[in-house]
Coordinates of C-alpha atoms and ligand atoms in Angstrom, one line a residue:
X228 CA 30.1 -86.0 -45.6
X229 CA 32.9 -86.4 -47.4
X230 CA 32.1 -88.0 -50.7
X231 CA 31.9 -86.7 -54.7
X232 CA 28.1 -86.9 -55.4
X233 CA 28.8 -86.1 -59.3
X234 CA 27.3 -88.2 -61.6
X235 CA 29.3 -91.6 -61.5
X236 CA 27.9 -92.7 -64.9
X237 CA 27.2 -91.9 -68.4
X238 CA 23.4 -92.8 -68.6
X239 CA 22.4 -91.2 -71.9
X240 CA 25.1 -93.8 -73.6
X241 CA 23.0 -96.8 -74.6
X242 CA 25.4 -99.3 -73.6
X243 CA 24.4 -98.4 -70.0
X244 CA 21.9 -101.2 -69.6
X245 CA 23.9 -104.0 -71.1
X246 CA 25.3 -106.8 -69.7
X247 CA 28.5 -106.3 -71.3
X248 CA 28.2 -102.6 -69.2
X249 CA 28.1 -104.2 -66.2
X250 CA 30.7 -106.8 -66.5
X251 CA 33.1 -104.5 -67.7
X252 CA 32.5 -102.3 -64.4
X253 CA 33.4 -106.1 -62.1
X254 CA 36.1 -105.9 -64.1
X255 CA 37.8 -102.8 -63.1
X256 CA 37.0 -103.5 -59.8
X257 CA 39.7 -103.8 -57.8
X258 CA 37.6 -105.9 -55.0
X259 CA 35.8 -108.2 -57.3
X260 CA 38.1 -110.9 -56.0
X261 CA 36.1 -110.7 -52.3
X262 CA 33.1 -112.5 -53.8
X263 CA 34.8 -115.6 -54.0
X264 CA 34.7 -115.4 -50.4
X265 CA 31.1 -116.0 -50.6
X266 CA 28.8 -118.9 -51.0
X267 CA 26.1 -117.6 -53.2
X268 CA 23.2 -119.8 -53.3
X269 CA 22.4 -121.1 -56.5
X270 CA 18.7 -120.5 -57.9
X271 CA 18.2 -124.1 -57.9
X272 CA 19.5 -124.2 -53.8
X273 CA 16.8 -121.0 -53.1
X274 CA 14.0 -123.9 -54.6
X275 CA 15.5 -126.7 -53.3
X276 CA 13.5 -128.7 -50.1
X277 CA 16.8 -129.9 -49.2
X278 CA 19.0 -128.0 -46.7
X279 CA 22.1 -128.1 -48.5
X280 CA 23.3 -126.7 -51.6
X281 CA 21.1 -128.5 -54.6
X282 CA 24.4 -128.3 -57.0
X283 CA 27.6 -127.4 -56.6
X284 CA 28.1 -123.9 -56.1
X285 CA 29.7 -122.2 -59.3
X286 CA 32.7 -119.6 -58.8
X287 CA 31.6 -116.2 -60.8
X288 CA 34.1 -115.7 -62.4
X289 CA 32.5 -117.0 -65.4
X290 CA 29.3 -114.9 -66.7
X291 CA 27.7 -118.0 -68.4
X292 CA 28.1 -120.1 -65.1
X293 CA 27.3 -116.5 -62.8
X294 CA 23.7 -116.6 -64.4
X295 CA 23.2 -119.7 -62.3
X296 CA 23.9 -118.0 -59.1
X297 CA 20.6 -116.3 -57.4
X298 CA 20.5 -112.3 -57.7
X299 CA 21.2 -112.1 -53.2
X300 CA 20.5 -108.2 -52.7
X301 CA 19.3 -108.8 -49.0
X302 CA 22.8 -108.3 -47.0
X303 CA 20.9 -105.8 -45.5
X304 CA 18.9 -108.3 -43.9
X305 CA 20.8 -111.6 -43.3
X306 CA 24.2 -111.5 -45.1
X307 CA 25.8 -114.3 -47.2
X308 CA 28.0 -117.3 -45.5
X309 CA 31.9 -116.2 -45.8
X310 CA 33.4 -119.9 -46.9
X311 CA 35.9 -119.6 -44.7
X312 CA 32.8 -120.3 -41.7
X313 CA 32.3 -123.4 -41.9
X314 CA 36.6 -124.1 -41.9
X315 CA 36.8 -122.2 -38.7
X316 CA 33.6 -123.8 -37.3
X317 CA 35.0 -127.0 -38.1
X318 CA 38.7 -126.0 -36.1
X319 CA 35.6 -125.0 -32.9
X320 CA 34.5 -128.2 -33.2
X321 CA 37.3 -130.1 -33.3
X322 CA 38.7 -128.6 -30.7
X323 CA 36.1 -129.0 -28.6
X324 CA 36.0 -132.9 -29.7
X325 CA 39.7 -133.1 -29.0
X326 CA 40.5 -131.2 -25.7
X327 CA 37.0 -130.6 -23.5
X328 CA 37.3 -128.2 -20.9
X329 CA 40.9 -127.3 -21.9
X330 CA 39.9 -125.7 -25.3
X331 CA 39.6 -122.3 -22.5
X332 CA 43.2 -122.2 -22.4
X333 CA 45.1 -124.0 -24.4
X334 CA 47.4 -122.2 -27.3
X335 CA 46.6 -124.8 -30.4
X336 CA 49.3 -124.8 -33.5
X337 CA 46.5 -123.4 -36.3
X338 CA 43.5 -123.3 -34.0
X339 CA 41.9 -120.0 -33.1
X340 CA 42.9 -118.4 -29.8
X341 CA 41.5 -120.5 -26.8
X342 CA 37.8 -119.4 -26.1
X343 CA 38.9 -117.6 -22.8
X344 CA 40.5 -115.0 -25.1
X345 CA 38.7 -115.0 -28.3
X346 CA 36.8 -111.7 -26.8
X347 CA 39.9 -110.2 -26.6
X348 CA 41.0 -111.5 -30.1
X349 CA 38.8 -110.0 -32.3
X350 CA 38.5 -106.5 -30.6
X351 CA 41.3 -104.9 -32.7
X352 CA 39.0 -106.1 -35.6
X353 CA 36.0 -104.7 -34.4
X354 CA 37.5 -101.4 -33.3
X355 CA 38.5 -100.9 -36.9
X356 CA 34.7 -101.8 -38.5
X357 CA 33.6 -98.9 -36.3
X358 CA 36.3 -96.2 -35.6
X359 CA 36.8 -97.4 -32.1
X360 CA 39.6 -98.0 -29.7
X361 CA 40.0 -101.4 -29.2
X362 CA 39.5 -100.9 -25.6
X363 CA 36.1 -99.0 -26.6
X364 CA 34.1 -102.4 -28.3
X365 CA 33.5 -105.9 -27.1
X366 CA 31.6 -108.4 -28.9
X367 CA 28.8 -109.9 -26.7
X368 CA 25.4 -110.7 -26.4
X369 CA 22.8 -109.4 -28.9
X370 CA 21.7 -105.6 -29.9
X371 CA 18.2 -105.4 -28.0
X372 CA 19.9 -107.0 -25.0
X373 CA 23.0 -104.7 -25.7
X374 CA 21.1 -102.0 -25.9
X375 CA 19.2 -102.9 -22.6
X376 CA 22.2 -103.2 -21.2
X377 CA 23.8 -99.8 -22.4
X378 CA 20.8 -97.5 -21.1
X379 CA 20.7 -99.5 -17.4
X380 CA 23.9 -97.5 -17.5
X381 CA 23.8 -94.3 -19.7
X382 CA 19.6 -93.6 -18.5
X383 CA 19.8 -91.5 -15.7
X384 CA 16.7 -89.8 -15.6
X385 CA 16.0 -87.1 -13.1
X386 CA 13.3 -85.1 -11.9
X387 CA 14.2 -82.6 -14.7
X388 CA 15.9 -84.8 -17.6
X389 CA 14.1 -87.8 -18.1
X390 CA 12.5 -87.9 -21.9
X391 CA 14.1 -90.3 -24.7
X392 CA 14.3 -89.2 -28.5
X393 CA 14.2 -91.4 -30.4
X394 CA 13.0 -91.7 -34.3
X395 CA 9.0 -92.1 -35.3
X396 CA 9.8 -94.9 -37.2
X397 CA 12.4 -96.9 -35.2
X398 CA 12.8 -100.1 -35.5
X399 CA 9.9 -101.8 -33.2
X400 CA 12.6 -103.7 -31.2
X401 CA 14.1 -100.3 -30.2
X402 CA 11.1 -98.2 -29.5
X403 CA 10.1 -101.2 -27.3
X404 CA 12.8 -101.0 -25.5
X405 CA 13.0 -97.4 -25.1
X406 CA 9.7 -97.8 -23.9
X407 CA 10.2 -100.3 -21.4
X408 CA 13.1 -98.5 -20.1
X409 CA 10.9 -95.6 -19.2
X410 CA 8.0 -98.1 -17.7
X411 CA 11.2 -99.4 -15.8
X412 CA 11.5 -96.3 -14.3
X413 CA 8.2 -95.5 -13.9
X414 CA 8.3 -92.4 -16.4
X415 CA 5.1 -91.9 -18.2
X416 CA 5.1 -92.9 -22.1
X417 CA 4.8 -89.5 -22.7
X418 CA 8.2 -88.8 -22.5
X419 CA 8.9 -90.9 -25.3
X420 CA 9.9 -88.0 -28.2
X421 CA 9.7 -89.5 -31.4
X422 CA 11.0 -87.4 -34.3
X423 CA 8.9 -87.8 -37.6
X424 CA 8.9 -86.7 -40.9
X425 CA 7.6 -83.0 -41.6
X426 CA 5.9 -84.7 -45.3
X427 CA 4.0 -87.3 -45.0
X428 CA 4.8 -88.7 -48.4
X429 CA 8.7 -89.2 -47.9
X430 CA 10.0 -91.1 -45.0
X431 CA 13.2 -88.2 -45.3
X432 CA 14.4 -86.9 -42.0
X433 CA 16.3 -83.6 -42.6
X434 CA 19.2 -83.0 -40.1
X435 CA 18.0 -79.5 -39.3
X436 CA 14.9 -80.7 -38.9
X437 CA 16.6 -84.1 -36.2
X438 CA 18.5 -80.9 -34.6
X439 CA 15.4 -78.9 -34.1
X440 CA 13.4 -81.3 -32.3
X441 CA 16.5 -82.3 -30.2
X442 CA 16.5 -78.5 -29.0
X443 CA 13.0 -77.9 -28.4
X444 CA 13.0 -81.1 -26.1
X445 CA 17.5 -80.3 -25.2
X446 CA 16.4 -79.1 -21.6
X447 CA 14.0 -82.1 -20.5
X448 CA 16.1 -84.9 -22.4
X449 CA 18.1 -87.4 -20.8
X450 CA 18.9 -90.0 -23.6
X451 CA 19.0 -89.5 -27.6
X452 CA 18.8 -93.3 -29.1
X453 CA 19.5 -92.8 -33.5
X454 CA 20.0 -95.6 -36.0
X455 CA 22.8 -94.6 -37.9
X456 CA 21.2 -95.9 -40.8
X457 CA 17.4 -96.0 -40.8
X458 CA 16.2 -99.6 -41.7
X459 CA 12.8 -98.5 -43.4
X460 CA 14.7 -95.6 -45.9
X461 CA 18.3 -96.2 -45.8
X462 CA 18.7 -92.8 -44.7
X463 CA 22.3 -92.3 -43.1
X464 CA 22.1 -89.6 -40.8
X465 CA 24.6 -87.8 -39.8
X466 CA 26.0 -89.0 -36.5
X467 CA 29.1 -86.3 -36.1
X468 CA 26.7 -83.2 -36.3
X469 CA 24.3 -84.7 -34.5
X470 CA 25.9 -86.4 -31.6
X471 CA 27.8 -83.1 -30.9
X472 CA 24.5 -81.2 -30.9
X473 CA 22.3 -83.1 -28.4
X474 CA 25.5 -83.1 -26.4
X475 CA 25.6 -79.6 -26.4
X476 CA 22.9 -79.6 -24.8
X477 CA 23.6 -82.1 -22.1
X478 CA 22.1 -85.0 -23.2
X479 CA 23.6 -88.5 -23.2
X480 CA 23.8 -90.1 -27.0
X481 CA 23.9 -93.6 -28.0
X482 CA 23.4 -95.2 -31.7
X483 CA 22.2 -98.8 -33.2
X484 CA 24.1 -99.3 -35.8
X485 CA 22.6 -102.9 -37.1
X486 CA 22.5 -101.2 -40.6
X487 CA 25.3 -99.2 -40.2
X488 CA 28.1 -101.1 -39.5
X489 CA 30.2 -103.4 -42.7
X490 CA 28.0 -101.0 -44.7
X491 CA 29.7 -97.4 -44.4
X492 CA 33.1 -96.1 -42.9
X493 CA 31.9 -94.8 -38.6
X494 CA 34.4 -93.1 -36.6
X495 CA 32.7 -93.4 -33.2
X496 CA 35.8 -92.5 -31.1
X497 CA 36.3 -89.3 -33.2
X498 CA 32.3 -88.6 -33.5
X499 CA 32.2 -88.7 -29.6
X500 CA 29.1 -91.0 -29.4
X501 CA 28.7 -91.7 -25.7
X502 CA 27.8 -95.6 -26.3
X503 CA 26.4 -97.5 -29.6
X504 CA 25.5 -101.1 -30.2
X505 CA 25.1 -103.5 -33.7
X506 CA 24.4 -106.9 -34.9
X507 CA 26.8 -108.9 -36.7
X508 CA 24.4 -110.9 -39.0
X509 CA 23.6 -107.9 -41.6
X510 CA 26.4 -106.6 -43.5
X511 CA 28.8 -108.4 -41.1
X512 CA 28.3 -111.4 -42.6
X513 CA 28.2 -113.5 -39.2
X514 CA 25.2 -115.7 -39.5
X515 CA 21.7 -115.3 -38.2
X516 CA 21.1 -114.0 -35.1
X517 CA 24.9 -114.4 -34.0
X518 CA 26.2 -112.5 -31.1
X519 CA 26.3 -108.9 -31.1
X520 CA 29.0 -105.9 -30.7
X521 CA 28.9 -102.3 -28.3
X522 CA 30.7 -99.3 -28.4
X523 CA 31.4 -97.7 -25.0
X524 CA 33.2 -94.2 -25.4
X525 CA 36.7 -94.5 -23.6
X526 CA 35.3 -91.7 -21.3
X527 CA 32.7 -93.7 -20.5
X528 CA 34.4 -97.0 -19.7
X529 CA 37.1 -95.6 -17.1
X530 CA 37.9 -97.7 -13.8
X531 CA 39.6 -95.0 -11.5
X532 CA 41.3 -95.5 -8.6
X533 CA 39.8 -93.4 -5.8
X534 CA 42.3 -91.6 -3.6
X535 CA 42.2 -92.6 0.3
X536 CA 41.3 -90.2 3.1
X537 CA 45.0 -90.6 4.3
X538 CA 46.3 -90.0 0.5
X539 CA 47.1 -93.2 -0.4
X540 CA 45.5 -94.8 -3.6
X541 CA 43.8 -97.6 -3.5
X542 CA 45.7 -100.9 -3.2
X543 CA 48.4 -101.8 -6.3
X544 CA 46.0 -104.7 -6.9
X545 CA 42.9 -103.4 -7.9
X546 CA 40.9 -106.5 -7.6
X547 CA 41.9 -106.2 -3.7
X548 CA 40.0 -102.4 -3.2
X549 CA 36.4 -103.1 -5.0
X550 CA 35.3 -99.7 -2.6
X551 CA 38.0 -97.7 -4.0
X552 CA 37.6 -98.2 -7.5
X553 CA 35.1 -95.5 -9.3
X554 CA 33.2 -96.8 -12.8
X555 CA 30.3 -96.2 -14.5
X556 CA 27.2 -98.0 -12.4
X557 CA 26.5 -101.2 -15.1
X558 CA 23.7 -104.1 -14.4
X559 CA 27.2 -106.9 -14.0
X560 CA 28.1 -110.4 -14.6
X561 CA 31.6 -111.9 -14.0
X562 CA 33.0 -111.7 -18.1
X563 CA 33.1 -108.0 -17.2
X564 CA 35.1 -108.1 -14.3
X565 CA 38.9 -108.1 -14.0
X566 CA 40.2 -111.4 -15.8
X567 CA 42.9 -111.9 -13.3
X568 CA 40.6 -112.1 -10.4
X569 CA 37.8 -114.2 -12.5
X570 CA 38.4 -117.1 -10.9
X571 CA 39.0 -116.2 -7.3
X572 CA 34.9 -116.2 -6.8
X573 CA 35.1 -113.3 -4.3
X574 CA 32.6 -111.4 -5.1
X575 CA 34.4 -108.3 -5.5
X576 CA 33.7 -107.2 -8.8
X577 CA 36.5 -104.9 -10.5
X578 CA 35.1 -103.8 -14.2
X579 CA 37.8 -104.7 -16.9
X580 CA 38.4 -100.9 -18.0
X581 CA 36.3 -100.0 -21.3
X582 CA 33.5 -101.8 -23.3
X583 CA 34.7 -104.9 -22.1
X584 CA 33.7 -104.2 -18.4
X585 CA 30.3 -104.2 -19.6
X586 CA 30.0 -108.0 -20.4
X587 CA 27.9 -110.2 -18.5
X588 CA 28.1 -113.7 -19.7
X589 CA 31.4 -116.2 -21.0
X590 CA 30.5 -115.5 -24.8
X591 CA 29.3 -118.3 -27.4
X592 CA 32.8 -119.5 -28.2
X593 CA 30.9 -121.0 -31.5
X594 CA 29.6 -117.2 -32.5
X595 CA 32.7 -116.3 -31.8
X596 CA 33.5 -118.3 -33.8
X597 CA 31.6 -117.4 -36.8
X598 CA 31.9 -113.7 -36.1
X599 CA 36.0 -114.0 -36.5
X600 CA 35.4 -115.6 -40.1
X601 CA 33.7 -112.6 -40.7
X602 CA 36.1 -110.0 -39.6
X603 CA 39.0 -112.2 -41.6
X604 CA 37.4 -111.1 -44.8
X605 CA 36.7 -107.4 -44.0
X606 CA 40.5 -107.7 -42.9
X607 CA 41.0 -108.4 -46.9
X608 CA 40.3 -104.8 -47.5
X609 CA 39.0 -101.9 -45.3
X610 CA 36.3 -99.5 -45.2
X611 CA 37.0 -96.8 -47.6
X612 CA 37.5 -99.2 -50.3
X613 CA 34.4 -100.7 -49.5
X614 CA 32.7 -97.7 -49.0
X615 CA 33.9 -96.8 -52.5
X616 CA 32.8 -99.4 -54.2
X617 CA 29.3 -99.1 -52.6
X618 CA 28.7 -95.5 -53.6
X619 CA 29.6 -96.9 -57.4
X620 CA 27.2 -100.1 -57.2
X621 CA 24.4 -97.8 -55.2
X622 CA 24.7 -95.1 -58.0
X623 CA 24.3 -97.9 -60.6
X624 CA 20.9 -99.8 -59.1
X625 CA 19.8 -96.2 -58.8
X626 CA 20.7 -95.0 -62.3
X627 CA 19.4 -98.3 -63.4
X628 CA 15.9 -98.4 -61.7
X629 CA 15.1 -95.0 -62.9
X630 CA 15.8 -95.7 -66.8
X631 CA 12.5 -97.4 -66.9
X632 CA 11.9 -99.0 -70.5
X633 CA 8.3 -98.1 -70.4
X634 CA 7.3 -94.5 -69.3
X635 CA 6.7 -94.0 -65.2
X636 CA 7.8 -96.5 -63.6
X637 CA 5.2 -98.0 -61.2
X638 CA 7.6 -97.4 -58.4
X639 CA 10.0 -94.5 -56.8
X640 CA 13.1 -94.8 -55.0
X641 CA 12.6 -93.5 -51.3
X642 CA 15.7 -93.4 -50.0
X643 CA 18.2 -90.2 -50.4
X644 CA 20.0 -90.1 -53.4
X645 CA 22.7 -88.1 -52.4
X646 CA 25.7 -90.7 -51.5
X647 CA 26.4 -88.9 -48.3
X648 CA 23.0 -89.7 -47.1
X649 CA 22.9 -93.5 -47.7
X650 CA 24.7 -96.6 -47.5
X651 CA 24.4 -100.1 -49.9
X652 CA 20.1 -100.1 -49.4
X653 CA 17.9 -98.4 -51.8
X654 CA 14.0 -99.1 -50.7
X655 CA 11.5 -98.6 -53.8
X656 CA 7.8 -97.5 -52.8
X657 CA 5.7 -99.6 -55.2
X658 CA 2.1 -98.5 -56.3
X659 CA -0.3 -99.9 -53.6
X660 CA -1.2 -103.4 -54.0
X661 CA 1.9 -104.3 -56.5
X662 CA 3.9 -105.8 -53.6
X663 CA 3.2 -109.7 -53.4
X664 CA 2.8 -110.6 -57.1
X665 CA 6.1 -108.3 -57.4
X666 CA 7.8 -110.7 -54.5
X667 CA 6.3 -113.8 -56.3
X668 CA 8.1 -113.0 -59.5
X669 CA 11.4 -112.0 -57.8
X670 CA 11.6 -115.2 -55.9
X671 CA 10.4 -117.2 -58.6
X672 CA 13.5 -115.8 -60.7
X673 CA 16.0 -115.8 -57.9
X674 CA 16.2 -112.2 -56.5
X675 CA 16.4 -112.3 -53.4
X676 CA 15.2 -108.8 -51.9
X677 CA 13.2 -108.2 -48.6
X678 CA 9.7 -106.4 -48.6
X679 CA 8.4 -103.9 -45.6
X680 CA 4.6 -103.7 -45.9
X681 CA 2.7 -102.4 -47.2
X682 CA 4.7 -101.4 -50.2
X683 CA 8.2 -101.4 -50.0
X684 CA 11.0 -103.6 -51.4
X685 CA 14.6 -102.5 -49.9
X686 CA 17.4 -103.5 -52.1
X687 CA 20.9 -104.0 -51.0
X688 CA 23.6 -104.4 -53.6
X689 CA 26.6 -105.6 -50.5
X690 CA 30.3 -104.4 -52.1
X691 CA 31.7 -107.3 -50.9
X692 CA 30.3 -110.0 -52.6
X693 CA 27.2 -108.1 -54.9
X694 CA 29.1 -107.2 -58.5
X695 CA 27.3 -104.8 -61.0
X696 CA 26.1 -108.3 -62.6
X697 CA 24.1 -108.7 -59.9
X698 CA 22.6 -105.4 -60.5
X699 CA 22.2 -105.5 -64.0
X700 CA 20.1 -108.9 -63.5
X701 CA 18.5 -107.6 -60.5
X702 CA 17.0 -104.1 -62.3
X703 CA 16.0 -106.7 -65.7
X704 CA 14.1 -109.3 -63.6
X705 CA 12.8 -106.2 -61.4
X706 CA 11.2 -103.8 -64.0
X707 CA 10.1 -107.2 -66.3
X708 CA 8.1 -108.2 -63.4
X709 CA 6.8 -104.6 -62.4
X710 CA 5.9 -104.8 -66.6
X711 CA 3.9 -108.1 -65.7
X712 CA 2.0 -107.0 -62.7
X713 CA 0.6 -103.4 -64.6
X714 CA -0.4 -105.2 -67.3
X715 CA -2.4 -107.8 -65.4
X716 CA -3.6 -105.4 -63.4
X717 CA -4.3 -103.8 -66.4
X718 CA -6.4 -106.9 -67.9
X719 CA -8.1 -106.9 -64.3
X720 CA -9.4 -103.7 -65.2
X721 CA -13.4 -102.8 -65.7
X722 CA -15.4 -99.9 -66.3
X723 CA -16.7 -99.8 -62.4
X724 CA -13.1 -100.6 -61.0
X725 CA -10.9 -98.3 -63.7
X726 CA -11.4 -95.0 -61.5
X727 CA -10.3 -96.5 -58.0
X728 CA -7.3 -97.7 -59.9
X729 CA -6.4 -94.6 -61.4
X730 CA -6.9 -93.0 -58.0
X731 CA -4.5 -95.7 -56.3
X732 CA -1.7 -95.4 -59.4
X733 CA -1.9 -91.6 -59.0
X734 CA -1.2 -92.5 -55.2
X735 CA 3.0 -92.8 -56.6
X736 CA 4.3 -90.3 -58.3
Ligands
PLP9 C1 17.7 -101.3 -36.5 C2 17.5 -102.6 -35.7 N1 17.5 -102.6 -34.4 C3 17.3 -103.7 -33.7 C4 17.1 -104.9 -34.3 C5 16.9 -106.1 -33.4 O1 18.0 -106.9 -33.4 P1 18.2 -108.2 -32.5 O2 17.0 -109.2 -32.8 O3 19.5 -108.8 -32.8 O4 18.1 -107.7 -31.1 C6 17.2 -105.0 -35.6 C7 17.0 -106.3 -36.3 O5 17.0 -106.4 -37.5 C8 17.3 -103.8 -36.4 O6 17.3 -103.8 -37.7

């Protein structure tokens, strides 16, 4: 991949854990602006019983006033509210309050684009986030349903080809629904190929490794389902190489990209991925559980006309021919099928050409919504910026976490450190048993971080609103709290329990 994996920093110079470090580093960057786009909960807010913000929320530009913001390193999980949410939610209710039924079509001075086209609005958006076409994405239901969705069309198994490969530790929601598809089929479990690490200490999946178990299985395989970035690790695989391999060998290829996608630059028209499918409430930024996005490969998406025995092709007016039309076989609804003939209730459905032609259902106009809010602020920049920025405030958690004041650290860093091979997440493997009183401290303090039992903590500094504050803070509350919990543990410690615990700390290295 193309990025410099040199050292970024100068970590011997002592000034690399200050403060004044730090906020020299959001100084000279050129996107610090972006995390005024944010609300950032305030420490008292995260406490708070109330709903709402406790205090006012403080703009960072101030260092005395930022120390009141919580330490939010969890945009890998649910990503912060872009301000500019709740103005546009506002416009969707208003609207709605104001014209009913005719907020579908009507063209409003300063409104957003009447709901019947707010699909179509934010495709050329969403191509960009993902290296798409903007016939190639549509934003619609939600990424286990999408994914459903996409294999009703792209499984095909056959007598021969029938096996999925996925990852041995994929998300549960997508090994459940591989799964299911095969049940769905009646295909035995068994043909369930889950690729899993050759060390059992590292969660590491090496891409010859990923190729090799794509060959021995290439023959029998019908679908290849990859994150491209692994929740657990971080790990970014790559998705070029390996789409282009398991093609190779005939087998269809689609990617869930829920931690891939606002996170690192994807070029899926270019990397030839036959279909992929993401959330937008990670590092999209789109609120919790909001509607979802697919990629369908232009290839794949094609409505042909079907030439007539006499040589005629089928009617000008495709919605008139549904026989002579050829497509991709897709479970349907009516948002899929030809706008212009929506309305006629015919029953003939005519697939809109592309990703689009996959939808099902009129989309939540409100996530909609809230998912064009979103995309405005990526619009403030673009990907390789972003991306830049990220590989700077990665390297400097990771630099960070491994200068540890007292000797080992009680922790390692699990996910690759070469740039290439991760996006914003770093997840730390703490010694056994550390986890809660670690997640106590950190909440207690106002770092926000998610945990993945038994032992893990995944930490995701976001580039558009996390500065290298946030990280110095972060790493200081981190590693005083790790300091706490060993010497406690410590305390704990008698003469019949010292050996197990020796045995357990020797369990990290
Ligand atoms: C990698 C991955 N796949 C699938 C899902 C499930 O997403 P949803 O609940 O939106 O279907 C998640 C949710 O976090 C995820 O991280």
């Amino acid at each position: 991949m193309p990025y410099r994996i040199e050292p970024l920093f100068d970590t011997k110079n002592p000034a690399f854990v200050t403060l004044d470090f730090a906020a020299a580093q959001d100084q000279n960057d050129p996107l610090k602006h972006l995390r005024d786009e944010f609300v950032i909960p305030t420490k008292a807010d995260l406490k708070s019983e109330r709903y709402g913000p406790a205090t006012a929320h403080p703009t960072d530009g101030d260092s005395s006033k930022s120390l009141e913001t919580c330490v939010y390193m969890c945009g890998n999980s649910l990503g912060l509210q872009p301000r500019r949410t709740s103005e546009y939610v506002k416009k969707y209710l208003d609207t709605w309050a104001s014209k009913g039924v005719y907020g579908h079509f009507k063209e409003l001075k300063e409104g957003l684009p009447p709901w019947l086209h707010i699909d179509d609005a934010i495709k050329e958006q969403t191509a960009k986030m993902v290296g798409a076409l903007p016939g190639e994405v549509v934003v619609m239901e939600t990424l286990t349903a999408n994914l459903h969705l996409l294999m009703a069309s792209f499984y095909k198994p056959t007598k021969d080809r029938y096996k999925i490969i996925i990852e041995g530790k994929a998300f549960p929601s997508d090994h459940y629904a591989a799964l299911s598809q095969l049940a769905h089929h009646n295909i035995d479990p068994s043909a369930l190929i889950q690729i899993s690490p050759t060390c059992s200490d590292t969660p590491y999946l090496s891409t010859e490794h990923i190729l090799s178990v794509i060959s021995q299985h290439g023959a029998s395989t019908a679908l290849l389902l990859l994150p491209g970035i692994q929740f657990y690790s971080g790990q970014f695989f790559d998705i070029a190489l390996i789409t282009r391999h398991a093609q190779s060998l005939g087998i269809t290829v689609g990617w869930d990209l829920a931690h891939a996608v606002g996170n690192v630059p994807l070029h899926l028209h270019d990397w030839n991925a036959d279909f992929a499918a993401w959330c937008n409430y990670k590092y999209m930024n789109g609120g919790p559980g909001v509607i979802g996005g697919l990629f369908v490969h232009e290839r794949n998406g094609r409505v042909d006309k079907v030439s007539l025995p006499n040589g005629n092709s089928a009617a000008e007016d495709p919605t008139q021919s549904e026989d002579q039309l050829a497509f991709r076989p897709r479970l349907s609804g009516w948002w899929g099928s030809d706008k212009s003939a929506r309305f006629r209730m015919d029953n003939k459905f005519v697939p809109i050409p592309g990703a689009s032609g996959f939808q099902l259902s009129n989309p939540s106009a409100l996530d909609m919504t809230a998912v064009t809010a979103s995309l405005d602020v990526f619009a403030m920049t673009d990907m390789e910026a972003l991306r830049e920025k990220s590989i700077k405030l990665t390297a400097y958690l990771e630099a960070r976490l491994l200068k540890y004041p007292d000797g080992t650290p009680p922790y390692r860093i699990i996910t690759p450190s070469q740039a290439g091979e991760r996006g914003a997440q770093l997840s730390v493997l703490l010694e056994p048993g550390m986890l809660d009183q670690i997640m106590e401290i950190l909440e207690e303090e106002g770092a926000v971080v998610d945990e993945r039992r038994p032992d893990v903590i995944r930490v995701a500094p976001a580039p558009l609103y996390n500065s290298f504050v946030d990280v110095h803070r972060f790493v200081i509350i981190f590693q005083d709290a790790c300091r706490k919990v060993v010497a406690s543990r410590a305390s704990k410690k008698t003469p019949d329990t010292e050996s197990g615990t020796a045995e357990v700390e020797n369990g990290v290295s």
